[in-house]
Amino acid sequence: MKEGTIHNLVTGFESSFGGAFAKEYHEITDVLKDDHVNIGGFELNITYHDENIEIEFHQINCVYTHMLGHDCHSIVAGEGHADEIIAGLNGYKEKGYNLILSSHYVPETLKDVETKIDYLENIKRLAKESSNAEEFKEKVKAKYSEYSGLNYLDMTAGYFFPQA
């Protein structure tokens, strides 16, 4: 937690909130590295990604992921990243998970997975139809006017349309 995305978030929060943010890092004493573990009688499959993990709870037909958010913008680092997310979500469909848990959102279902796949396909299309980040954001906001997470949309626009 001394570097990387989490460190940068905490540093940003500390700056944004003028020091009124708990910035202490807890000491990490144990790190789970196994792909398959049994915790409390649950057989878990763990997939380690660069900055997060995915945990499959086969016994209850459930998966934990960082975030899905069927009615919230996501941080999408370009078309390739969108395709990676779509592939992962299609994996959830293939495995038939009936519950998706996440760090930042409510419990969701495979219907929500379909909604997010459609969203990702649409933002790829809207990016191709746009000439710059502002045009892209306006098109996405028009299509997804009820979505929360406009700050995520700003970040996504920055990835699809990096400044020269």
Tab-separated table of C-alpha atoms in Angstrom, residues 30-143:
chain	number	residue	atom	x	y	z
A	30	ASP	CA	-0.229	-12.478	5.756
A	31	VAL	CA	-0.721	-12.648	2.008
A	32	LEU	CA	-2.853	-15.354	0.443
A	33	LYS	CA	-1.181	-16.614	-2.731
A	34	ASP	CA	-3.026	-19.855	-3.420
A	35	ASP	CA	-5.433	-20.187	-6.340
A	36	HIS	CA	-7.626	-22.728	-4.545
A	37	VAL	CA	-8.368	-22.555	-0.833
A	38	ASN	CA	-10.865	-23.820	1.684
A	39	ILE	CA	-12.002	-21.210	4.156
A	40	GLY	CA	-14.722	-22.110	6.644
A	41	GLY	CA	-15.783	-25.090	4.549
A	42	PHE	CA	-16.048	-23.060	1.337
A	43	GLU	CA	-13.954	-24.115	-1.617
A	44	LEU	CA	-12.787	-20.904	-3.264
A	45	ASN	CA	-11.064	-20.308	-6.584
A	46	ILE	CA	-9.088	-17.080	-6.593
A	47	THR	CA	-7.888	-15.285	-9.695
A	48	TYR	CA	-5.270	-12.625	-9.096
A	49	HIS	CA	-5.356	-9.588	-11.372
A	50	ASP	CA	-2.901	-6.668	-11.368
A	51	GLU	CA	-4.726	-4.573	-8.771
A	52	ASN	CA	-7.542	-6.801	-7.518
A	53	ILE	CA	-8.777	-10.348	-7.162
A	54	GLU	CA	-11.775	-12.365	-8.236
A	55	ILE	CA	-13.126	-15.035	-5.904
A	56	GLU	CA	-15.435	-17.825	-7.069
A	57	PHE	CA	-17.719	-19.385	-4.453
A	58	HIS	CA	-18.884	-22.436	-6.398
A	59	GLN	CA	-20.904	-23.888	-3.520
A	60	ILE	CA	-23.282	-20.924	-3.562
A	61	ASN	CA	-23.018	-20.162	-7.312
A	62	CYS	CA	-21.484	-16.750	-6.617
A	63	VAL	CA	-18.487	-14.680	-7.667
A	64	TYR	CA	-16.841	-11.664	-6.054
A	65	THR	CA	-15.280	-9.057	-8.329
A	66	HIS	CA	-14.025	-5.538	-7.823
A	67	MET	CA	-17.058	-3.841	-9.384
A	68	LEU	CA	-19.862	-4.502	-11.835
A	69	GLY	CA	-22.340	-1.618	-11.464
A	70	HIS	CA	-25.209	-2.216	-13.872
A	71	ASP	CA	-26.301	1.445	-13.704
A	72	CYS	CA	-22.973	3.102	-12.979
A	73	HIS	CA	-20.202	4.161	-15.338
A	74	SER	CA	-17.027	2.117	-15.123
A	75	ILE	CA	-13.398	3.032	-15.558
A	76	VAL	CA	-12.567	1.545	-18.943
A	77	ALA	CA	-8.996	1.979	-20.132
A	78	GLY	CA	-9.763	1.828	-23.858
A	79	GLU	CA	-11.243	-0.659	-26.300
A	80	GLY	CA	-8.894	-3.500	-25.386
A	81	HIS	CA	-9.751	-3.147	-21.720
A	82	ALA	CA	-13.464	-3.097	-22.564
A	83	ASP	CA	-12.977	-6.358	-24.477
A	84	GLU	CA	-11.184	-7.897	-21.472
A	85	ILE	CA	-14.050	-6.911	-19.166
A	86	ILE	CA	-16.603	-8.302	-21.630
A	87	ALA	CA	-14.694	-11.599	-21.823
A	88	GLY	CA	-14.703	-11.858	-18.020
A	89	LEU	CA	-18.410	-11.083	-17.839
A	90	ASN	CA	-19.134	-13.668	-20.524
A	91	GLY	CA	-17.265	-16.122	-18.296
A	92	TYR	CA	-19.732	-15.357	-15.509
A	93	LYS	CA	-22.573	-16.123	-17.910
A	94	GLU	CA	-20.952	-19.387	-19.033
A	95	LYS	CA	-20.547	-20.462	-15.411
A	96	GLY	CA	-24.122	-19.403	-14.673
A	97	TYR	CA	-23.408	-17.410	-11.515
A	98	ASN	CA	-26.659	-16.239	-9.961
A	99	LEU	CA	-25.004	-13.708	-7.666
A	100	ILE	CA	-22.193	-11.232	-8.273
A	101	LEU	CA	-20.760	-9.437	-5.232
A	102	SER	CA	-18.408	-6.482	-5.415
A	103	SER	CA	-16.474	-3.987	-3.339
A	104	HIS	CA	-18.306	-0.912	-4.566
A	105	TYR	CA	-21.852	-1.879	-5.438
A	106	VAL	CA	-24.972	-3.800	-4.568
A	107	PRO	CA	-25.310	-7.561	-5.158
A	108	GLU	CA	-26.082	-8.151	-8.827
A	109	THR	CA	-27.305	-10.891	-11.165
A	110	LEU	CA	-26.635	-12.236	-14.645
A	111	LYS	CA	-29.220	-9.759	-15.951
A	112	ASP	CA	-26.929	-7.030	-14.624
A	113	VAL	CA	-23.983	-8.722	-16.351
A	114	GLU	CA	-25.889	-8.482	-19.659
A	115	THR	CA	-26.632	-4.814	-18.982
A	116	LYS	CA	-22.922	-4.105	-18.377
A	117	ILE	CA	-21.868	-5.984	-21.516
A	118	ASP	CA	-24.312	-3.872	-23.554
A	119	TYR	CA	-22.932	-0.731	-21.895
A	120	LEU	CA	-19.346	-1.689	-22.757
A	121	GLU	CA	-20.219	-2.513	-26.367
A	122	ASN	CA	-22.016	0.828	-26.636
A	123	ILE	CA	-19.161	2.888	-25.214
A	124	LYS	CA	-16.775	1.254	-27.683
A	125	ARG	CA	-19.150	2.193	-30.508
A	126	LEU	CA	-19.711	5.718	-29.179
A	127	ALA	CA	-15.952	6.248	-28.898
A	128	LYS	CA	-15.527	5.289	-32.568
A	129	GLU	CA	-18.316	7.708	-33.489
A	130	SER	CA	-16.739	10.571	-31.519
A	131	SER	CA	-13.877	12.830	-32.481
A	132	ASN	CA	-12.852	13.860	-28.966
A	133	ALA	CA	-13.394	13.211	-25.270
A	134	GLU	CA	-16.070	15.878	-24.804
A	135	GLU	CA	-18.168	14.616	-27.713
A	136	PHE	CA	-17.791	11.064	-26.405
A	137	LYS	CA	-18.875	12.040	-22.880
A	138	GLU	CA	-21.918	13.909	-24.192
A	139	LYS	CA	-23.005	10.907	-26.274
A	140	VAL	CA	-22.530	8.520	-23.345
A	141	LYS	CA	-24.387	10.851	-20.947
A	142	ALA	CA	-27.267	11.146	-23.431
A	143	LYS	CA	-27.568	7.367	-23.721
